[in-house]
Short mmCIF file of C-alpha atoms in Angstrom, two decimals:
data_model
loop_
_atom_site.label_atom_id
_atom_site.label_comp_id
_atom_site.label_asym_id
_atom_site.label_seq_id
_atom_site.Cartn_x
_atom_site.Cartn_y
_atom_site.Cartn_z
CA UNK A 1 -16.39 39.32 17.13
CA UNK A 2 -14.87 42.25 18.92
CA UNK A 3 -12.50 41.33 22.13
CA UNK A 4 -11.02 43.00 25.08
CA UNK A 5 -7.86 41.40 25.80
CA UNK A 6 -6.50 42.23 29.38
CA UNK A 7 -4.21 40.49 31.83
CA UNK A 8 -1.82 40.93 34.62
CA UNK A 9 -4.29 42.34 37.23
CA UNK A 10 -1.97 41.43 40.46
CA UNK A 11 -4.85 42.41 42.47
CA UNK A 12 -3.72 42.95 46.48
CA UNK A 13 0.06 44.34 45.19
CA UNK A 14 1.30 47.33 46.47
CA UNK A 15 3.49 49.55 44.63
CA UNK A 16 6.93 50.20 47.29
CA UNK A 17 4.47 49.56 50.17
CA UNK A 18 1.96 52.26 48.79
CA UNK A 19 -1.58 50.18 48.91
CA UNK A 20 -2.98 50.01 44.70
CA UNK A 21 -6.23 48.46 45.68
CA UNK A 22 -8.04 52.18 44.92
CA UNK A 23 -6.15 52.20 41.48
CA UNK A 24 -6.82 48.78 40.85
CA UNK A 25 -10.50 49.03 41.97
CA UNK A 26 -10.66 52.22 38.91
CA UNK A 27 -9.09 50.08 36.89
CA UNK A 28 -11.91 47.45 36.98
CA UNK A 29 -14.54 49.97 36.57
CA UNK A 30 -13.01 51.68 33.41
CA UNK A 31 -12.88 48.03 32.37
CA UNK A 32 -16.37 47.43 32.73
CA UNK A 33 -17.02 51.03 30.92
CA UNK A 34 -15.07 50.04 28.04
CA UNK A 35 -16.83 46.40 27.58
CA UNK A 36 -20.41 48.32 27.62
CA UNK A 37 -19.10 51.51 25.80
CA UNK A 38 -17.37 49.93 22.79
CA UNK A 39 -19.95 46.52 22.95
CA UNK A 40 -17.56 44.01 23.50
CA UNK A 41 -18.54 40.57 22.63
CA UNK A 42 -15.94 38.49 25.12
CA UNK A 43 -13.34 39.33 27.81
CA UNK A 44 -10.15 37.84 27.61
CA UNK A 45 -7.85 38.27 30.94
CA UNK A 46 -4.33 36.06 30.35
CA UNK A 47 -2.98 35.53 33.31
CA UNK A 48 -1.72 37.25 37.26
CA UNK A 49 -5.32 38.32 38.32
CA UNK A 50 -3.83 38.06 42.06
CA UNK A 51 -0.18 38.80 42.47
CA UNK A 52 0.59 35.51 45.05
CA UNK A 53 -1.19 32.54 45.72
CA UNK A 54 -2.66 33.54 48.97
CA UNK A 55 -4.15 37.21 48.35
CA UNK A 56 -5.13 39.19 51.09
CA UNK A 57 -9.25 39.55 51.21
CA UNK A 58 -9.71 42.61 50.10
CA UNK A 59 -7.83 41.36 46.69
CA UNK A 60 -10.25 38.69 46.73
CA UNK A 61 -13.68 41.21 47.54
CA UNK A 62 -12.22 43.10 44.90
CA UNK A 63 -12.30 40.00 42.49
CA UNK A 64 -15.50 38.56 43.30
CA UNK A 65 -16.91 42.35 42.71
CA UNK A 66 -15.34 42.41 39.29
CA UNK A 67 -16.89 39.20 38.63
CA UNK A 68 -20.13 40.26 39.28
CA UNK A 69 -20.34 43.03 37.58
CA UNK A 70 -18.74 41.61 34.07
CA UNK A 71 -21.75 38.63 34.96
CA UNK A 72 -24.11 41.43 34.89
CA UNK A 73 -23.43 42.59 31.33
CA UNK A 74 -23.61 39.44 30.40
CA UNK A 75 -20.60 38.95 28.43
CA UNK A 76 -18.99 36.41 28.44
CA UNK A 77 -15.46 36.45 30.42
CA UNK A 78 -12.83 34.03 29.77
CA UNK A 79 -10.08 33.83 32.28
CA UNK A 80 -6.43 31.48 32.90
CA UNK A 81 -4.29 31.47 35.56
CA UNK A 82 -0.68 33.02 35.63
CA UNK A 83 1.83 32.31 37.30
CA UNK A 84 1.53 34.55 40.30
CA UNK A 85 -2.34 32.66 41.13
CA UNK A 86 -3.04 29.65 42.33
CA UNK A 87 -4.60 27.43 40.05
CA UNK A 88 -6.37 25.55 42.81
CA UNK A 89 -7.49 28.53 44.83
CA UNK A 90 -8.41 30.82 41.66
CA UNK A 91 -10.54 27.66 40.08
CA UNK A 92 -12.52 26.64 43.23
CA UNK A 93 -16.36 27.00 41.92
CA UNK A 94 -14.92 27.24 37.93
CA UNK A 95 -18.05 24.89 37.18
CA UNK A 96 -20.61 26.94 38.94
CA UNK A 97 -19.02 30.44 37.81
CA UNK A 98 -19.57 29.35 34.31
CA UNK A 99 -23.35 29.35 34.32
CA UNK A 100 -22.65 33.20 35.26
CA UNK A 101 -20.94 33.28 31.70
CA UNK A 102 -17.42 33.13 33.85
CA UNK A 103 -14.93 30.72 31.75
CA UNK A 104 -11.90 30.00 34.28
CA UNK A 105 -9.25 28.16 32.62
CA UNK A 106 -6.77 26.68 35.37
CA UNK A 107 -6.24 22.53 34.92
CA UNK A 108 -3.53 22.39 32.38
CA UNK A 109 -5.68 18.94 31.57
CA UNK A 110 -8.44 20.88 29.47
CA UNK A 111 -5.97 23.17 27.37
CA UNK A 112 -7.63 21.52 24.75
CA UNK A 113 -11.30 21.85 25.69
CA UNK A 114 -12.40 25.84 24.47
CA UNK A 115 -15.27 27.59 25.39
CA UNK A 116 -17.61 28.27 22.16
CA UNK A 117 -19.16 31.77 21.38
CA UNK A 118 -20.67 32.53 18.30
CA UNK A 119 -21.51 35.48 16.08
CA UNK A 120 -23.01 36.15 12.62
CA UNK A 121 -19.88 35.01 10.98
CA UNK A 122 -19.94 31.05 12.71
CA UNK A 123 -18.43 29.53 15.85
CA UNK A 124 -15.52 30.91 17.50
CA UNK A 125 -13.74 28.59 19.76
CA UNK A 126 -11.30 30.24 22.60
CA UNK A 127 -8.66 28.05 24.38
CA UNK A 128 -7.20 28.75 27.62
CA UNK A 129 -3.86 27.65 28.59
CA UNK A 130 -3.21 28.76 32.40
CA UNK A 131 0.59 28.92 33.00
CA UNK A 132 2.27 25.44 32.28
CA UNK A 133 4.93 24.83 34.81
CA UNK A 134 7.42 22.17 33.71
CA UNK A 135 8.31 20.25 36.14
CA UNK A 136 4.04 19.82 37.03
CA UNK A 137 2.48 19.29 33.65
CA UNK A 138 5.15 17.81 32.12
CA UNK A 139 3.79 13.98 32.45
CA UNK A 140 0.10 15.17 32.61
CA UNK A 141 1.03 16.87 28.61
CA UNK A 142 3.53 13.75 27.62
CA UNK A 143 5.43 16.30 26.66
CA UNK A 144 8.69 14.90 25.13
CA UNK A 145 11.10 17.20 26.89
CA UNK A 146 11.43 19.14 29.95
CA UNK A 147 10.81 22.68 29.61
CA UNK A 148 8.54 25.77 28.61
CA UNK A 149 8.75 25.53 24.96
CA UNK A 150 7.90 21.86 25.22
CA UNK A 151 5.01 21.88 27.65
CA UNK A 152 3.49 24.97 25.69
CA UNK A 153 4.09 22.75 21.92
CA UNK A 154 2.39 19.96 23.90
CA UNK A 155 -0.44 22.26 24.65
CA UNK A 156 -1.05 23.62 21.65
CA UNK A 157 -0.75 20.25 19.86
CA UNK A 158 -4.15 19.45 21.96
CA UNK A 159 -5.97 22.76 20.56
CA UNK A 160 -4.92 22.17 17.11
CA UNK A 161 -6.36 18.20 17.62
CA UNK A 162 -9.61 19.54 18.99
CA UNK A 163 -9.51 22.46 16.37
CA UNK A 164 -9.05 20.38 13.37
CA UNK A 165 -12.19 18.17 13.80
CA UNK A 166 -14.56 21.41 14.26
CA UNK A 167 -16.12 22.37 11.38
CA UNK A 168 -14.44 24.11 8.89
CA UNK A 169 -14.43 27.95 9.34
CA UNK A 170 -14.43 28.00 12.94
CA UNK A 171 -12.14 31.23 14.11
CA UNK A 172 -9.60 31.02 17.30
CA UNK A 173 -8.21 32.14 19.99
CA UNK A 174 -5.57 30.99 22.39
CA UNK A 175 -5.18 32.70 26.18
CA UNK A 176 -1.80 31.86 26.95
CA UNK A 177 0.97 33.15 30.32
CA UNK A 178 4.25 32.52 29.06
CA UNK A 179 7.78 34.79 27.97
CA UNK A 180 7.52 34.83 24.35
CA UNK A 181 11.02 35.45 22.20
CA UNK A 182 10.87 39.02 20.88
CA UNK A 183 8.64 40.12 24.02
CA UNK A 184 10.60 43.12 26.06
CA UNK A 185 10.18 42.48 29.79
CA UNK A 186 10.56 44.32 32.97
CA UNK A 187 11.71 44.59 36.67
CA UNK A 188 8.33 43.29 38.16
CA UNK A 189 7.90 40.14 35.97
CA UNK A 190 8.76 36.98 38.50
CA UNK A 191 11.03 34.99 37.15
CA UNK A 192 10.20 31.51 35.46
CA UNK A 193 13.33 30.21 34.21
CA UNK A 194 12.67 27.19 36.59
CA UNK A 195 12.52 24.27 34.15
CA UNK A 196 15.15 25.78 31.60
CA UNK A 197 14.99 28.62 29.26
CA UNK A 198 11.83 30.74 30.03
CA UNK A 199 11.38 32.16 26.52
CA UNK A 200 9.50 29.81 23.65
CA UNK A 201 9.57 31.24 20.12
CA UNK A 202 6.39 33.04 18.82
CA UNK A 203 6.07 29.60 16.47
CA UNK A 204 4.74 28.22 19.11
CA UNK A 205 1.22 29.53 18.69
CA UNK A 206 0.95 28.78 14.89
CA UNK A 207 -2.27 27.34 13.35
CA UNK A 208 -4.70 29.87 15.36
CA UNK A 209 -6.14 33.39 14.41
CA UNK A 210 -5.33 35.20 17.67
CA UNK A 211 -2.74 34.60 21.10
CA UNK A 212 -3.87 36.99 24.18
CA UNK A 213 -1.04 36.54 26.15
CA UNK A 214 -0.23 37.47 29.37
CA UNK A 215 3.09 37.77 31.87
CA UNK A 216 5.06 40.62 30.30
CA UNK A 217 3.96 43.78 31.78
CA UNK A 218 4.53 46.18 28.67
CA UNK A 219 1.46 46.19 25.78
CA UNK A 220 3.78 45.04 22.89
CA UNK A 221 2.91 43.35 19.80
CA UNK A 222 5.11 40.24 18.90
CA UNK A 223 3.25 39.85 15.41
CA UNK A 224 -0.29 41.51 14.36
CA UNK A 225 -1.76 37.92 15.69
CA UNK A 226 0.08 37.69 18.95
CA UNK A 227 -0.06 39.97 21.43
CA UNK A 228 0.62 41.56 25.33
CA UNK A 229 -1.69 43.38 26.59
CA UNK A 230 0.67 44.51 29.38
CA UNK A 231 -0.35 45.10 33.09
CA UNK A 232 -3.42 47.71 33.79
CA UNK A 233 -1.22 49.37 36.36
CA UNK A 234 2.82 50.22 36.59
CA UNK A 235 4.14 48.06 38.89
CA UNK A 236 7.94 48.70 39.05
CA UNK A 237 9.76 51.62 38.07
CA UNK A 238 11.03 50.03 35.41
CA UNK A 239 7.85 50.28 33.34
CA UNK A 240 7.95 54.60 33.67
CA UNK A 241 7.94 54.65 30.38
CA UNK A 242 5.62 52.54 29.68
CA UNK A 243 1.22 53.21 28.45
CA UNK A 244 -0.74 51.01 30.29
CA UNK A 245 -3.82 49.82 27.88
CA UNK A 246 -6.04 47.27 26.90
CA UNK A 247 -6.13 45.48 23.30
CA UNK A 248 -9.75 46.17 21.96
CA UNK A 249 -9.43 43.32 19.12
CA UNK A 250 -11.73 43.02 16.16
CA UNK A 251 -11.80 39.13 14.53
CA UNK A 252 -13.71 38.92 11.10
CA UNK A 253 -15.40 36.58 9.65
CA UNK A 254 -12.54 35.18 7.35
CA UNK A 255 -10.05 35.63 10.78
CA UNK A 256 -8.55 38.89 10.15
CA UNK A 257 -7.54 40.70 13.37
CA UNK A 258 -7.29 44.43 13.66
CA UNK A 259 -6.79 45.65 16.82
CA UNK A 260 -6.53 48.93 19.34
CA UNK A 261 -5.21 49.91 21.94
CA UNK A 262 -7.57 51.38 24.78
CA UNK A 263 -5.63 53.60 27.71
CA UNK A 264 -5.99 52.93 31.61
CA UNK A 265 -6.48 55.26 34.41
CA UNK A 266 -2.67 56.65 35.43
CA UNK A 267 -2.93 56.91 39.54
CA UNK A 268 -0.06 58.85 39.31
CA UNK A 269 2.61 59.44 37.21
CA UNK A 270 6.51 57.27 37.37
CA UNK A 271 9.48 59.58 37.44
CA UNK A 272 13.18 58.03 37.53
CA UNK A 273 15.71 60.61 38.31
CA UNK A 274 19.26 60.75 38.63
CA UNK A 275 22.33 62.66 39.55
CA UNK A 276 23.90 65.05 43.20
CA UNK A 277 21.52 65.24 45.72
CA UNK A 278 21.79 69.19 45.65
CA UNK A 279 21.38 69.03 41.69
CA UNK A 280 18.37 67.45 41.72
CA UNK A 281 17.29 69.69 44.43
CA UNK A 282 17.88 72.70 42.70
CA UNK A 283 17.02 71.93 38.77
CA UNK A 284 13.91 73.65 37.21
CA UNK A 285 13.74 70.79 34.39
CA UNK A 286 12.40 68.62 37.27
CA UNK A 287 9.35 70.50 38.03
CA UNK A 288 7.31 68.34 36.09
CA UNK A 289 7.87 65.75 38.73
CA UNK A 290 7.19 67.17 41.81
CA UNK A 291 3.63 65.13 41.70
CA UNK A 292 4.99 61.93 40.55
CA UNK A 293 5.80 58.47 42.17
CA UNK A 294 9.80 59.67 42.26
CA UNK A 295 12.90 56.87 42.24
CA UNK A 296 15.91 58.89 42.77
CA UNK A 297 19.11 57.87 41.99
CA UNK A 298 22.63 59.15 43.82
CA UNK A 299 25.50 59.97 42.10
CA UNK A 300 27.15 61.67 44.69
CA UNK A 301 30.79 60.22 45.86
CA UNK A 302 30.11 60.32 49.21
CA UNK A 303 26.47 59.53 50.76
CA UNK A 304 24.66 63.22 51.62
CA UNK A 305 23.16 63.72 55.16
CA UNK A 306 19.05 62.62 55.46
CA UNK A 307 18.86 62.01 51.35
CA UNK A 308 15.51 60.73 51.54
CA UNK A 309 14.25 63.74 53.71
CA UNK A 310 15.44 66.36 51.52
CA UNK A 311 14.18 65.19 48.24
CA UNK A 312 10.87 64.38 49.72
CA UNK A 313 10.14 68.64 50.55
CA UNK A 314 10.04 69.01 46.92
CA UNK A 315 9.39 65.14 45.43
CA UNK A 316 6.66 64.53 47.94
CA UNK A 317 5.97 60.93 46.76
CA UNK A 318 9.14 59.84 46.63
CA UNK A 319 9.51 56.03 47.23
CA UNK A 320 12.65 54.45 46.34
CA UNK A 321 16.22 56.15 46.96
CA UNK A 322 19.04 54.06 44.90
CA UNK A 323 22.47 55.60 45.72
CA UNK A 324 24.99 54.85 42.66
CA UNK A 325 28.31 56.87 43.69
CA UNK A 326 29.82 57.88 40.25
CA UNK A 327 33.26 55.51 40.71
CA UNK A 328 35.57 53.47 38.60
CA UNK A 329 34.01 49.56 37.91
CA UNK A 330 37.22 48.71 39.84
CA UNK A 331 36.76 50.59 42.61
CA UNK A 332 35.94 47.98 45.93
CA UNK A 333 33.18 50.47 46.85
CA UNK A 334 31.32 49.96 43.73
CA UNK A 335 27.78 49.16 44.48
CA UNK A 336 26.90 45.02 45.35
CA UNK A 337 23.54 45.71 43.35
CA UNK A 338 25.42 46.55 40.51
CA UNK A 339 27.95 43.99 40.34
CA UNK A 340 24.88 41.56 40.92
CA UNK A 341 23.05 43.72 38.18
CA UNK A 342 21.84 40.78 35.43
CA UNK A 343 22.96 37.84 37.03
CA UNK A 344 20.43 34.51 37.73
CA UNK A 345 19.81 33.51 40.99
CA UNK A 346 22.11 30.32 40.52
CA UNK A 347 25.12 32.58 39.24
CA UNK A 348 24.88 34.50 42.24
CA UNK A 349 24.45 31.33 44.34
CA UNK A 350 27.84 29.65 42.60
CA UNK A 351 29.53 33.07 43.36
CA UNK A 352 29.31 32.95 46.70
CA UNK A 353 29.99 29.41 47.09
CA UNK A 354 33.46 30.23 45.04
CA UNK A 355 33.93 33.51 47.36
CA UNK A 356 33.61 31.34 50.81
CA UNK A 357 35.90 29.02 49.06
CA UNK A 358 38.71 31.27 48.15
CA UNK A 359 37.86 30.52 44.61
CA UNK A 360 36.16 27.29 44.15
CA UNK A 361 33.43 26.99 42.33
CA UNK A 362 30.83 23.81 43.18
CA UNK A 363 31.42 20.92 41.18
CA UNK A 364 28.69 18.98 39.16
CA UNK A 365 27.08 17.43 41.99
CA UNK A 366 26.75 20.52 43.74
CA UNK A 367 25.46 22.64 41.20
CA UNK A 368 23.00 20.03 40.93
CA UNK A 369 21.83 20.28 44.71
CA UNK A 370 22.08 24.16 44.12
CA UNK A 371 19.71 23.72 41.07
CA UNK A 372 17.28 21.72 42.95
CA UNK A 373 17.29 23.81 46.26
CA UNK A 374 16.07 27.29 43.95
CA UNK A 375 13.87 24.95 41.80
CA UNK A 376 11.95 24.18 44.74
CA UNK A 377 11.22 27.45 46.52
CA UNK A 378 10.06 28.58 42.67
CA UNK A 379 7.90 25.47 42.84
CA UNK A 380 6.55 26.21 46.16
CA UNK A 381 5.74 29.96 44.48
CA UNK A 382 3.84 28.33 41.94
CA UNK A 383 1.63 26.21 44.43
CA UNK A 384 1.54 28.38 46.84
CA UNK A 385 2.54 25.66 48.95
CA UNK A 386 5.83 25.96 51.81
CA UNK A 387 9.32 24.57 50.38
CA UNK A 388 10.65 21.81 52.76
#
């Protein structure tokens, strides 16, 4: 059975305010070439297909176009939740979608329930697991602990029940949004360290034949049996360096996976340049990039007149200016990004509290009120609902 494994759409984001619905709109239609091209049997897409919980409508004409047109080929397209969607909004009409061939996978409460395709070789049974939010699914799983390892064992426990009484022979394959250990991330990941450690170890998945995953925005394979797919599209300049592709994944007969890697359109290239103002002006080496999407960062000691004017007569598209003056870590003009560079949103939140307080850091009871204040806008990202 041969798969297309894709995820991370964030249809409706913009790329530092420049619209991506044209490149995201290519993206889809290269996507549908590829499924008819190389006959794909099933398409698996892991996770972010909007990038927030209330997408603007042209994300969502985009969508419903896409999910026409895979309906069309009549392929069969099985789809989770991330957690950038909401599950509520992105499953409304799951049930009558699925006649269409349209498998959406968003109630953690059927993680155990797959949708069965078959080929010459026997059943193949394909389980999606939308992203499992602690502190929501936790009671709903019985998981025994808080937390995303936990919630994701719980889930998986539930496919491995269901898979077990199948007959024997029958092939697998999980859909899964989660931060696996080993995975390399990037800038424009959201954070979902709410509920404890984000990252659950690659064990996790054991017992099946192949884990699409999605979340992590670079194509990266954590074993030959679990893998990224990565985002279609760059979405931070973080991931310059990055090739945005699709896995095309072959599963045999006896379960072996062998899989490629199929490119996506580039809407233009990601350049990240640094150094003086009048350097970068004035250095041939940089040629290359006078078409790119340009982040340019400072080193100049003292902030040059109109930087972002001046670069942008020979880096047209630049889009982000970072100034970095080239001084000693000591020095009290060292840049607040980069002394907040790494930190979690409740170390910075402590900081401050121990700044305004000559010192003092919170105490117990107020880390705990600190904990539960960030826990619930995260929440409220999740839901897509308004933190009170």
């Amino acid at each position: 059975m041969r798969l297309l494994h894709t995820s991370d759409w964030h249809l409706g984001r913009s790329f530092h305010r420049v619209s991506l619905l044209r490149a995201q709109r290519d993206f889809l239609d290269h996507l549908v070439r590829t499924v008819r091209e190389h006959a794909v049997d099933a398409v698996l897409v892991a996770g972010d297909v909007y990038d927030r919980a209330v997408p603007p409508l042209a994300a969502v004409e985009l969508f419903d176009q896409a999910l026409h047109r895979l309906a069309e080929l009549g392929v069969p397209t099985v789809m989770i939740s991330g957690n950038h969607d909401s599950p509520r909004r992105l499953g409304v009409g799951a049930g009558l979608i699925e006649r269409a061939g349209i498998h959406l996978r968003t109630d953690p409460a059927a993680c155990g329930t797959p949708v069965i395709l078959a080929d010459d070789h026997g059943d193949v049974a394909l389980y999606g697991l939308p992203y499992l939010e602690p502190a929501l699914v936790r009671d709903e799983l019985a998981a025994e602990r808080a937390g995303h390892t936990a919630v994701l064992e719980a889930a998986m426990e539930r496919v491995r029940a269901d898979l077990a009484a199948r007959p024997a022979g029958t092939r697998s394959v999980v859909l899964a949004h989660a931060f696996v250990a080993g995975g390399a991330a990037s800038d424009s990941e959201r954070d979902i360290t709410v509920g404890g450690v984000a990252a659950v170890p690659a064990d996790v998945f054991r017992g099946v034949d192949y884990t699409a995953l999605g979340h992590l925005h670079g194509s990266q394979a954590i074993t030959d049996r679990i893998r990224y797919s990565g985002s279609p599209l760059a979405y931070s300049f973080s991931e310059a360096g990055h090739r945005k592709t699709m896995w095309l994944v072959d599963l045999d007969g006896d379960g072996t996976v062998s899989a490629e890697r199929i490119d996506c359109p580039v809407p233009r290239p990601l350049a990240r340049i640094r150094g003086r103002l009048d350097d970068l002006l004035a250095d041939p080496g940089l040629e290359r990039h006078e078409d790119a999407w340009v982040e340019a960062t400072l080193t100049d000691a003292v902030r040059p007149d109109e930087p972002m004017a001046r670069l942008a007569r020979r880096f047209p598209h630049t889009l982000s200016l970072v100034l970095e003056p080239d001084r000693a870590p000591e020095d009290p003009l060292a840049s607040y990004a980069q002394r907040l560079s790494g930190r979690t949103d409740r170390q910075i939140a402590e900081d401050f509290v121990a700044h305004v307080r000559g010192g003092l850091g919170p105490d117990e009871g107020e880390r705990t009120v600190l904990t539960a204040a960030l826990d619930s806008v995260r929440l409220a990202d999740v839901t897509g609902e308004v933190a009170r």
